[in-house]
GROMACS .gro file of C-alpha atoms in nm:
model
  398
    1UNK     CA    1  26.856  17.581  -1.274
    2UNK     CA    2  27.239  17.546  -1.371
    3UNK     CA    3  27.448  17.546  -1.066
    4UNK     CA    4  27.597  17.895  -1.292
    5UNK     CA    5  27.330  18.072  -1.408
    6UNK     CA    6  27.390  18.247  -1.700
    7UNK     CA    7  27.390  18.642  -1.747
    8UNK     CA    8  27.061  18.769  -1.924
    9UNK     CA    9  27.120  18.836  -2.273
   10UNK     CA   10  27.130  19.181  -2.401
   11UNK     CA   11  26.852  19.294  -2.651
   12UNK     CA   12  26.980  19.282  -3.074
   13UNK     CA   13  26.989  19.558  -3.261
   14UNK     CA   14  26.983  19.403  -3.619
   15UNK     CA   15  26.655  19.472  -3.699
   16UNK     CA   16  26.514  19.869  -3.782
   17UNK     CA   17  26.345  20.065  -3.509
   18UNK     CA   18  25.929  19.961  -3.476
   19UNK     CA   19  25.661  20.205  -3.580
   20UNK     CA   20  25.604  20.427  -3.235
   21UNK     CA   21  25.251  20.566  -3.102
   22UNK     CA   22  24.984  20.315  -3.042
   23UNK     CA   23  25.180  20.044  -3.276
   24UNK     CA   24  25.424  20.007  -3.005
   25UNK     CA   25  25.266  20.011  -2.713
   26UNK     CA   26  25.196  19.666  -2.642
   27UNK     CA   27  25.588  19.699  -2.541
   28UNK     CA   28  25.478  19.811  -2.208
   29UNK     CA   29  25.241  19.686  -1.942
   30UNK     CA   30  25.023  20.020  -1.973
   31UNK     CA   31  24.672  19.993  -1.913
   32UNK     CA   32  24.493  20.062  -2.205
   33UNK     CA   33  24.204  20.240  -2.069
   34UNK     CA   34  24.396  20.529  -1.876
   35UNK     CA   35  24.561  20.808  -2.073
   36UNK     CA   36  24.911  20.848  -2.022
   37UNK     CA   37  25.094  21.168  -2.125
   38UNK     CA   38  25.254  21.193  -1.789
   39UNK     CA   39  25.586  20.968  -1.913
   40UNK     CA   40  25.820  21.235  -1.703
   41UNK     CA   41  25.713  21.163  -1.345
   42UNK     CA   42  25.792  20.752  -1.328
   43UNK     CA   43  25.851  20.681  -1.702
   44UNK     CA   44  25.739  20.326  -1.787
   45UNK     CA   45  25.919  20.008  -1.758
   46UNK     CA   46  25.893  19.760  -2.085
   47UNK     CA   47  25.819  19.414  -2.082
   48UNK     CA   48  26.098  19.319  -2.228
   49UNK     CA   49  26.358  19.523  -1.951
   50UNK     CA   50  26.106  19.395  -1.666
   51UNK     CA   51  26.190  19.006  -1.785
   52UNK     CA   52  26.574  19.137  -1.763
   53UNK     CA   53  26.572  19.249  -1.389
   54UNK     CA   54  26.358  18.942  -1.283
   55UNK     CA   55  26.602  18.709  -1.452
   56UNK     CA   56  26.863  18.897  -1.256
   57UNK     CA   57  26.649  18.880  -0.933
   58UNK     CA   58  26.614  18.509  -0.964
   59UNK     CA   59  27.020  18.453  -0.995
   60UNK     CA   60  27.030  18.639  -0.682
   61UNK     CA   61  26.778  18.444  -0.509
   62UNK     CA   62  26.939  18.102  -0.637
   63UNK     CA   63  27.238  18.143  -0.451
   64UNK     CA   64  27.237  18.488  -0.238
   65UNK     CA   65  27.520  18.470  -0.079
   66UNK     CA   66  27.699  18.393  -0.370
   67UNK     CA   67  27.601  18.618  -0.583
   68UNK     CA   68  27.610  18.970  -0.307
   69UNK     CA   69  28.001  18.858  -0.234
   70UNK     CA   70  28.125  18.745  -0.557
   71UNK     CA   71  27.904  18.775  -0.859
   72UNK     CA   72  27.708  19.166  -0.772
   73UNK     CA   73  28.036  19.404  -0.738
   74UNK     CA   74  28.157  19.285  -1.113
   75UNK     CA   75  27.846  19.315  -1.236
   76UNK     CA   76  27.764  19.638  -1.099
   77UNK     CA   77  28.087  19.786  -1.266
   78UNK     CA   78  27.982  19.599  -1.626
   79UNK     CA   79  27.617  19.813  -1.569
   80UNK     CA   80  27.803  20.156  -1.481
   81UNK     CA   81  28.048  20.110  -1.764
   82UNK     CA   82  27.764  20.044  -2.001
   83UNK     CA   83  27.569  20.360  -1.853
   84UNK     CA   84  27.913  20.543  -1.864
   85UNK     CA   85  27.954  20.472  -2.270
   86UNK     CA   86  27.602  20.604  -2.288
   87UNK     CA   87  27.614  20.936  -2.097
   88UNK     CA   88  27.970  21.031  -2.241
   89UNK     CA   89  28.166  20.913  -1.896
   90UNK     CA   90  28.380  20.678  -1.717
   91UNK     CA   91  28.214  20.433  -1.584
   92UNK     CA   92  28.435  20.448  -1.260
   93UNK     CA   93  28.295  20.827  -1.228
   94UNK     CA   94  27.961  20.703  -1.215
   95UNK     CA   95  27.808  20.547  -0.837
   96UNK     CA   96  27.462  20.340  -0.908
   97UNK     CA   97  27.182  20.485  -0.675
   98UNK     CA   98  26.795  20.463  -0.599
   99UNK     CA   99  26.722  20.804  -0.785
  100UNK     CA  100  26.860  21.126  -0.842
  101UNK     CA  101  26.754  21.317  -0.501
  102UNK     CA  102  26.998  21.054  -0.334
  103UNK     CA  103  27.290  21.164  -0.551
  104UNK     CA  104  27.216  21.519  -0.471
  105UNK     CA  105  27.167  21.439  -0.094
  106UNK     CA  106  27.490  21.252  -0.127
  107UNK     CA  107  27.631  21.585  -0.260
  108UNK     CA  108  27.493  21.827  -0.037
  109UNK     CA  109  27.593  21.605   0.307
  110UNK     CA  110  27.894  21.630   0.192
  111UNK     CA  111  27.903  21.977   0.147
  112UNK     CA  112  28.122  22.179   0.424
  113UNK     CA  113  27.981  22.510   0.481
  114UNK     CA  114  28.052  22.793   0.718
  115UNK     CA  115  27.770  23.021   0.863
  116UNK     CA  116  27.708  23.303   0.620
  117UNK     CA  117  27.733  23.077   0.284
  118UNK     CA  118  27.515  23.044   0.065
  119UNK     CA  119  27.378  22.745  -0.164
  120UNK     CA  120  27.229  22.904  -0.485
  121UNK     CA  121  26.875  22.690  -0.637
  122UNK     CA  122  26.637  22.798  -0.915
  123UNK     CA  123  26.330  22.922  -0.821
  124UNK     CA  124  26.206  22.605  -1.050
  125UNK     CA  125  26.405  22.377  -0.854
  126UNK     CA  126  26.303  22.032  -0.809
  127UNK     CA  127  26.127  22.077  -0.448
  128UNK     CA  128  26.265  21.759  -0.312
  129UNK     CA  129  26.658  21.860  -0.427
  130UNK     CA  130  26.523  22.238  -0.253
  131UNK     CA  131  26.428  22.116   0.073
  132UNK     CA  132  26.801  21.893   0.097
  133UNK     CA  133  26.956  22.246   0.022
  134UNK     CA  134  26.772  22.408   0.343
  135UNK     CA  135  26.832  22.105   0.540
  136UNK     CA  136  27.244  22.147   0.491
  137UNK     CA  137  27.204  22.519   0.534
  138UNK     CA  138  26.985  22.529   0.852
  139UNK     CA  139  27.236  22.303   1.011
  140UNK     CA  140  27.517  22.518   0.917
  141UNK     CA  141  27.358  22.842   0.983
  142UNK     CA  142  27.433  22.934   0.633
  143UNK     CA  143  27.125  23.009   0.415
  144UNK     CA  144  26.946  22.928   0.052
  145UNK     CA  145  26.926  23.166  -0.220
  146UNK     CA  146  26.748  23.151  -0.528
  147UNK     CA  147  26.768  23.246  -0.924
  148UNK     CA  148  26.458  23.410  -1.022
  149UNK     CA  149  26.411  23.220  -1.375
  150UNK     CA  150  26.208  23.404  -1.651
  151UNK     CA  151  25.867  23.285  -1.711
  152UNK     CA  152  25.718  23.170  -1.944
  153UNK     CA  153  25.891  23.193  -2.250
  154UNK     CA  154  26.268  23.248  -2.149
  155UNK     CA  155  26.526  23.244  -2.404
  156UNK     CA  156  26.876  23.054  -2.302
  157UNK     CA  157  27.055  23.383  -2.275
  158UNK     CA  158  26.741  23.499  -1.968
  159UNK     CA  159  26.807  23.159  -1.843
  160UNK     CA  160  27.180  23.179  -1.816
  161UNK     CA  161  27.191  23.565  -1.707
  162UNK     CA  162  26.926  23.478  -1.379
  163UNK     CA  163  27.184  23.235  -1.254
  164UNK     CA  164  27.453  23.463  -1.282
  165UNK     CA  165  27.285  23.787  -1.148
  166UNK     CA  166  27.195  23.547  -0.798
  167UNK     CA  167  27.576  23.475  -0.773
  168UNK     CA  168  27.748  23.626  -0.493
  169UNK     CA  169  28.086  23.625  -0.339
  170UNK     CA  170  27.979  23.332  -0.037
  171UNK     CA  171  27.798  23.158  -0.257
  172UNK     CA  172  27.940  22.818  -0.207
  173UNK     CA  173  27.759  22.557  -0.467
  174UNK     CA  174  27.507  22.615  -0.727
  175UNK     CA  175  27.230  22.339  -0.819
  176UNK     CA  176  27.104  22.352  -1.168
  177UNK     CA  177  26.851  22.120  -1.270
  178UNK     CA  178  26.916  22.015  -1.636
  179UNK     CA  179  26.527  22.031  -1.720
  180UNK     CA  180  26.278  22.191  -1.446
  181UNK     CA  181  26.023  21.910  -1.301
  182UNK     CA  182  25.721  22.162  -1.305
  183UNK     CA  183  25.832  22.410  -1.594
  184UNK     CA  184  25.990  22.207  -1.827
  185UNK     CA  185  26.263  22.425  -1.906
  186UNK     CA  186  26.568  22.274  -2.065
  187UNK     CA  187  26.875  22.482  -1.895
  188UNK     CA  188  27.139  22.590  -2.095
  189UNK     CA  189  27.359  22.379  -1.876
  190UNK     CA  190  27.716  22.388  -2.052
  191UNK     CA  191  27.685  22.786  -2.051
  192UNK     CA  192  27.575  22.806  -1.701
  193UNK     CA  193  27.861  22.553  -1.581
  194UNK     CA  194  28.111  22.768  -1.731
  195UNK     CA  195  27.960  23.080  -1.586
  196UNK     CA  196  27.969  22.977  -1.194
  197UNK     CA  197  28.329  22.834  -1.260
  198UNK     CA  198  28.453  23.166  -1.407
  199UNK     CA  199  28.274  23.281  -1.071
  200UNK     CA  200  28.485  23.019  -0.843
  201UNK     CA  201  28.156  22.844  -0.803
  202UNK     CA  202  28.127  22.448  -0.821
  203UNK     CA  203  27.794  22.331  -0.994
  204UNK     CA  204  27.564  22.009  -0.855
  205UNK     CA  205  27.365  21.923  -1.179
  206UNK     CA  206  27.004  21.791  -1.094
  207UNK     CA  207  26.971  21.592  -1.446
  208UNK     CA  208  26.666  21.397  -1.326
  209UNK     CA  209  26.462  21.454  -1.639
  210UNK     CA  210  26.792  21.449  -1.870
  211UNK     CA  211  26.899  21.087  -1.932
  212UNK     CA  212  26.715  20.966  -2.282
  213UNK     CA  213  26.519  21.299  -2.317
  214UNK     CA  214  26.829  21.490  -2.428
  215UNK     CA  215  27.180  21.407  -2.570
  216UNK     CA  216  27.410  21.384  -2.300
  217UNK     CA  217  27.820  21.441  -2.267
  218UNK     CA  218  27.860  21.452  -1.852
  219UNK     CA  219  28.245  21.524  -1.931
  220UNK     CA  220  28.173  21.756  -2.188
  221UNK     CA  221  27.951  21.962  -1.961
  222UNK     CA  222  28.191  22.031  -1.702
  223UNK     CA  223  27.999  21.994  -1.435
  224UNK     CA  224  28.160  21.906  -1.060
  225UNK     CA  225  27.826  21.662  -0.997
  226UNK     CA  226  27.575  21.529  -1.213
  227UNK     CA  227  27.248  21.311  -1.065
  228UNK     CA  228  27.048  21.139  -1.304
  229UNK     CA  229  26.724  20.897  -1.361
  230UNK     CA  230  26.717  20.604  -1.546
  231UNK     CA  231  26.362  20.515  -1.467
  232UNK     CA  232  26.226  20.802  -1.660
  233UNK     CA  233  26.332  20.847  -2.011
  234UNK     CA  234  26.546  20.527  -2.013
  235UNK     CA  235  26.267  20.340  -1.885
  236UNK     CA  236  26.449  20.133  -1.685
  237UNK     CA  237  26.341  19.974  -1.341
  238UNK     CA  238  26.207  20.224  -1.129
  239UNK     CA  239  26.507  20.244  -0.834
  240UNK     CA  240  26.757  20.284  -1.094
  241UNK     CA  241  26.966  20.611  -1.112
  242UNK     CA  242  27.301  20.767  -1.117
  243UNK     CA  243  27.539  21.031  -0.946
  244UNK     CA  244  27.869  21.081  -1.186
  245UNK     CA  245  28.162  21.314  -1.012
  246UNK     CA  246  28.419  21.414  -1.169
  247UNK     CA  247  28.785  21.306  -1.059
  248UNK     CA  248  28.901  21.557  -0.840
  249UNK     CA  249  28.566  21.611  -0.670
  250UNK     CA  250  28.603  21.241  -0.574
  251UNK     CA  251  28.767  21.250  -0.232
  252UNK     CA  252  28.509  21.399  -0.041
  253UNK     CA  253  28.228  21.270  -0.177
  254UNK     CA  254  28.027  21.017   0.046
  255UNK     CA  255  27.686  20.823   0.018
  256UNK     CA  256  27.437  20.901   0.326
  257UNK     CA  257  27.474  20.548   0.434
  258UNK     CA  258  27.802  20.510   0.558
  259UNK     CA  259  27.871  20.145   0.499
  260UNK     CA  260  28.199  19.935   0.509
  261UNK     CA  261  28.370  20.056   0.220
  262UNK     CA  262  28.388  20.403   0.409
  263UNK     CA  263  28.759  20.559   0.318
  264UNK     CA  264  28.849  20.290   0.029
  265UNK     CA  265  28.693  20.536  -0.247
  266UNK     CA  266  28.413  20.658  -0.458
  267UNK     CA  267  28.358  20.304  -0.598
  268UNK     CA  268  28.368  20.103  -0.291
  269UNK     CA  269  28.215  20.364  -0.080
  270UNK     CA  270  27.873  20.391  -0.277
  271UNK     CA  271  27.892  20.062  -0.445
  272UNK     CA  272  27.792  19.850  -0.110
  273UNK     CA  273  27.602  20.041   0.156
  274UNK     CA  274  27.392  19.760   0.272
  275UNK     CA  275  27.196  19.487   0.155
  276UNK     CA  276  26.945  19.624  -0.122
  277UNK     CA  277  26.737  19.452  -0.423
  278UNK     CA  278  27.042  19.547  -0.721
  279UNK     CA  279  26.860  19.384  -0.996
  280UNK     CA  280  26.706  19.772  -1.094
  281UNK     CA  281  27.045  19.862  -1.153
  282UNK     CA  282  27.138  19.507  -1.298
  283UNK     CA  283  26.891  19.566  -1.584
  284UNK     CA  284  27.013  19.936  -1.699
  285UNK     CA  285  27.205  19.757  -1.999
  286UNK     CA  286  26.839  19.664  -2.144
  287UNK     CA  287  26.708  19.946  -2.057
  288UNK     CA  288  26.991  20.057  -2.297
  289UNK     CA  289  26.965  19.834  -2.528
  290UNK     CA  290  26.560  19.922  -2.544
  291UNK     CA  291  26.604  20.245  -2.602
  292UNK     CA  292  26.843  20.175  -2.884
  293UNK     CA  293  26.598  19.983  -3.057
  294UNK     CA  294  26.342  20.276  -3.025
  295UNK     CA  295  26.596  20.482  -3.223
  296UNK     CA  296  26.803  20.629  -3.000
  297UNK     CA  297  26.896  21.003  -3.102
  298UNK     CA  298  26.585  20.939  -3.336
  299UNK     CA  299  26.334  20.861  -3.069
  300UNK     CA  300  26.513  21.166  -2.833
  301UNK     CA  301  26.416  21.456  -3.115
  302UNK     CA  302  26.105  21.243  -3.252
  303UNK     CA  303  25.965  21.344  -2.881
  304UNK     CA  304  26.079  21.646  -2.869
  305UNK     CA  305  25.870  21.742  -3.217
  306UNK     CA  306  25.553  21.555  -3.115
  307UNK     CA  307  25.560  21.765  -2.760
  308UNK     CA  308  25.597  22.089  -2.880
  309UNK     CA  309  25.366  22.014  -3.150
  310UNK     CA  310  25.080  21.928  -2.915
  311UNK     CA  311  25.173  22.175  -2.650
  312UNK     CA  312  25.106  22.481  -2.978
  313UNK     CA  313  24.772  22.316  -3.042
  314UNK     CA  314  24.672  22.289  -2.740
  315UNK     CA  315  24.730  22.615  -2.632
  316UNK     CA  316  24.593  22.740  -2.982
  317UNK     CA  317  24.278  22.579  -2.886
  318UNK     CA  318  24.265  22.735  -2.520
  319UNK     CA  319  24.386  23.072  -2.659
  320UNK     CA  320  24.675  23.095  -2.425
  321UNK     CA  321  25.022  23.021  -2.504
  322UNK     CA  322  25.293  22.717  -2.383
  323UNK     CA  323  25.524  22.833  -2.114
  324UNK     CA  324  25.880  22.702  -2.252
  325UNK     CA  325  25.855  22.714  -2.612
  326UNK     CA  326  26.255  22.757  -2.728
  327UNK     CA  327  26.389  22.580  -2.420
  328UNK     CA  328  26.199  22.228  -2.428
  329UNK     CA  329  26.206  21.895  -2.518
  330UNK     CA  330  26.013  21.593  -2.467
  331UNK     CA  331  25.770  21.787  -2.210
  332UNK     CA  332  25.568  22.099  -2.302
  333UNK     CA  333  25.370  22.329  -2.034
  334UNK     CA  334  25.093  22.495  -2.111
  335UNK     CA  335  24.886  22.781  -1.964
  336UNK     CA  336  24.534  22.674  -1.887
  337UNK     CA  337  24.247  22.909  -1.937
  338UNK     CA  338  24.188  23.174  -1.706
  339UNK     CA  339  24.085  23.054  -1.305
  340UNK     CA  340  23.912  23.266  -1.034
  341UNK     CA  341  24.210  23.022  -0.821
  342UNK     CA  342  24.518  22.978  -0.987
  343UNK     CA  343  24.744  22.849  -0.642
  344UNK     CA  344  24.902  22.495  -0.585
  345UNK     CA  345  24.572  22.400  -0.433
  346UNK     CA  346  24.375  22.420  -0.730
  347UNK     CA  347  24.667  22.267  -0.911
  348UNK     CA  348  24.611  21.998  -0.689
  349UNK     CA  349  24.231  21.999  -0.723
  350UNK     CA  350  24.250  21.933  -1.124
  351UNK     CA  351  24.512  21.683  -1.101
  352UNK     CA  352  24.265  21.488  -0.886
  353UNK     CA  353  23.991  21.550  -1.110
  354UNK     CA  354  24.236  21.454  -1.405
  355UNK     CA  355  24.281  21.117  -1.234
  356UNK     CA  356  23.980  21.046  -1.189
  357UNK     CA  357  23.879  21.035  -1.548
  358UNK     CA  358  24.175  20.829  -1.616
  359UNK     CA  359  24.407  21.089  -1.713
  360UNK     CA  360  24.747  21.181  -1.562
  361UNK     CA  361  24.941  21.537  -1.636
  362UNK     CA  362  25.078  21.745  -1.354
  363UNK     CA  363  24.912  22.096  -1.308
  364UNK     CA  364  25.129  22.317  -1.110
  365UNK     CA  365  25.024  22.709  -1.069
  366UNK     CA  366  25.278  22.979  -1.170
  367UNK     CA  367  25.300  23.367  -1.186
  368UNK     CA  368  24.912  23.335  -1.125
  369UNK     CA  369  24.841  23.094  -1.375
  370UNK     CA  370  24.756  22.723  -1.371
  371UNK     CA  371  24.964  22.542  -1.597
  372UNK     CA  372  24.952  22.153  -1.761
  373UNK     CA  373  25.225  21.951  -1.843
  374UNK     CA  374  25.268  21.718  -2.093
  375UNK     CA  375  25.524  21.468  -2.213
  376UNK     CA  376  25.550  21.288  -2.561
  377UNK     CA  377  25.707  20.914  -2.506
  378UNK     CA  378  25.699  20.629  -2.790
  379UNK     CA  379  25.364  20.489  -2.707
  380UNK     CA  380  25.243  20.886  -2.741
  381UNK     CA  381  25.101  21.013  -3.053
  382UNK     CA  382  24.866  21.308  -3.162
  383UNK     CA  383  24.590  21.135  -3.102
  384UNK     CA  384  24.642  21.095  -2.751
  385UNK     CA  385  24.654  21.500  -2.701
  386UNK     CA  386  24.310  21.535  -2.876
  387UNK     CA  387  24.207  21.355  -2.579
  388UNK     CA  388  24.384  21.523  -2.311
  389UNK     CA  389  24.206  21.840  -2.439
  390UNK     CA  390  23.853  21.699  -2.395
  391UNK     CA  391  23.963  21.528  -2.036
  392UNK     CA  392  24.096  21.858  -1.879
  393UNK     CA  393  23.800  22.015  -2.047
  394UNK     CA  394  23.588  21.831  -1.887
  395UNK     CA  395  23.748  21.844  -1.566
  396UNK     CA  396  23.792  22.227  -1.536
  397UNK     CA  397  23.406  22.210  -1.598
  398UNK     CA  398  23.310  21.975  -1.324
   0.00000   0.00000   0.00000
């Protein structure tokens, strides 16, 4: 090995985007046998992006000491400037983090509140991002409320109208997730941003499921925070993830490890906060670059078609109905037949049983229903939901 090593190479883009659905799949690592329609919970790393980061994790472990103090905090800035271009940002707005529940943590501990405010949440809140809101209240003595969304079926005006209605005059922050884990709803974010602001109320986005489902423009949202995934729809290394603040929110912002670029600013504060494996975040540009090749925009409403497409026929062929048709994208929920038990622990049950015939989609139970989610990735085609409807068949049955 050169004494140098040199910087992995970035993927081309002169050729036209592959065929997707089963054409494409030997791209990723995914075992043939087991069905995967579950692309939102950990996405899927490609070959290609895993060669990246272990390229990168080899020039660390060449010369560590070398590489943490003077090759990592340049390169760092080259990934968040490349993420920046991608999400409509700065790249010195954006801090590189494990996943998005740190950059809301980061957020929230920050957060000084009196006793008697309030934090506003959805009531399809990311549960994770819901139990950091009670921690900071508890502590505080202030307390948690919640926007009752419409389901299933909302429309973005019912969306936008439940956030506002839950308002009130101490509510202190608001925390919108850009598209619900367990619903799938995609949030009309830029009109509820606006809304809390005319209200005096700053807005923490939750954008885990956002980054390469949807088209993104952080500064044309508005937003005061905005915590992201890469790992998901990116497909980057899993460990890779964002939290972009806008300028003035800047100052007070801190990571939960305090680290020795406390009080030098938002870069160096969150940039170092102690010895950590960077090559996830190292290998975001290919991640980039992969997704490019997919077709970009392309591959973003390409998903979006084939899941609402399968989440109509499969509810067509249960006789129920999907539970955000208008406000989805690359996800679809759909209401399973009717269930003497329709709680989180039959939810639970059928996921198992899902499992164990090689088959992973979340079930989650709502307004006394039990309810499947799917997502539609490149390696997905129609095929694939034919056979989701015989596996949870078959499942329900055992």
């Amino acid at each position: 090995m050169p004494s140098t090593p040199v910087a992995p190479a970035p993927l081309t883009h002169n050729h036209p985007p592959p065929l997707l659905g089963a054409s494409v799949r030997h791209e990723w690592a995914l075992d043939p046998s087991f069905l995967t329609v579950n692309h939102g919970s950990f996405g899927a790393t490609p070959r290609v992006v895993q060669a990246v980061q272990a390229a990168w994790r080899a020039r660390m472990e060449a010369q560590p000491t070398r590489f943490m103090a003077t090759e990592l905090p340049q390169a760092l800035r080259a990934a968040a400037d490349r993420l920046g271009t991608f999400l409509g940002a700065r790249g010195e707005d954006i801090a590189l983090l494990d996943n998005a529940t740190t950059g809301c943590n980061a957020v929230l501990r920050s957060l000084r509140l009196d006793p008697g405010d309030e934090v506003l949440v959805l009531s399809h809140g990311y549960n994770a991002v819901r139990q950091t809101v009670r921690f900071v209240t508890d502590r505080a003595g202030a307390r948690m409320t919640e926007a009752a969304l419409p389901f299933p079926a909302p429309d973005a005006a019912g969306l936008t109208e439940a956030v506002v209605k839950a308002l009130g005059p101490r509510t202190r922050l608001a925390v919108i997730d850009h598209v619900t884990s367990g619903s799938a709803l995609v949030m009309p974010l830029a009109a509820i941003v606006a809304a809390c602001h005319d209200a005096g109320v700053p807005v923490l986005v939750d954008g885990a499921h956002a980054p390469g489902q949807l088209d993104l423009d952080l500064e044309a949202i508005g937003a005061d925070w905005y915590a992201g995934n890469c790992h998901k729809w990116l497909c980057a290394p899993k460990g890779s993830a964002f939290l972009w603040a806008r300028r003035d929110r800047q100052a007070d912002l801190h990571p939960t490890v305090i680290s020795h670029g406390y009080g030098q600013g938002f870069g160096a504060e969150f940039d170092w906060t102690g010895t950590r494996d960077p090559s996830p975040f190292l290998a975001i540009p290919a991640a980039l670059d992969f997704h490019a090749r997919l077709g970009g925009a392309a591959l973003r409403a390409r998903n979006a078609t084939l899941a609402a497409a399968a989440g109509a026929d499969l509810a067509a062929r249960w006789g129920t109905g999907m539970g955000n048709a208008g406000c989805s994208a690359a996800m679809a929920v759909v209401r399973l037949p009717g269930s003497a038990r329709a709680d989180e622990a039959a939810a639970r049950e059928l996921r198992r049983r899902l499992l164990a015939r090689d088959c992973d989609a979340p079930v989650h139970a709502f307004d006394g229903a039990l309810w499947l989610r799917l997502s539609a990735f490149a390696y997905n085609e129609a095929a694939d939901y034919d056979r989701l409807f015989t596996v949870v068949n078959a499942a329900r049955s055992a």
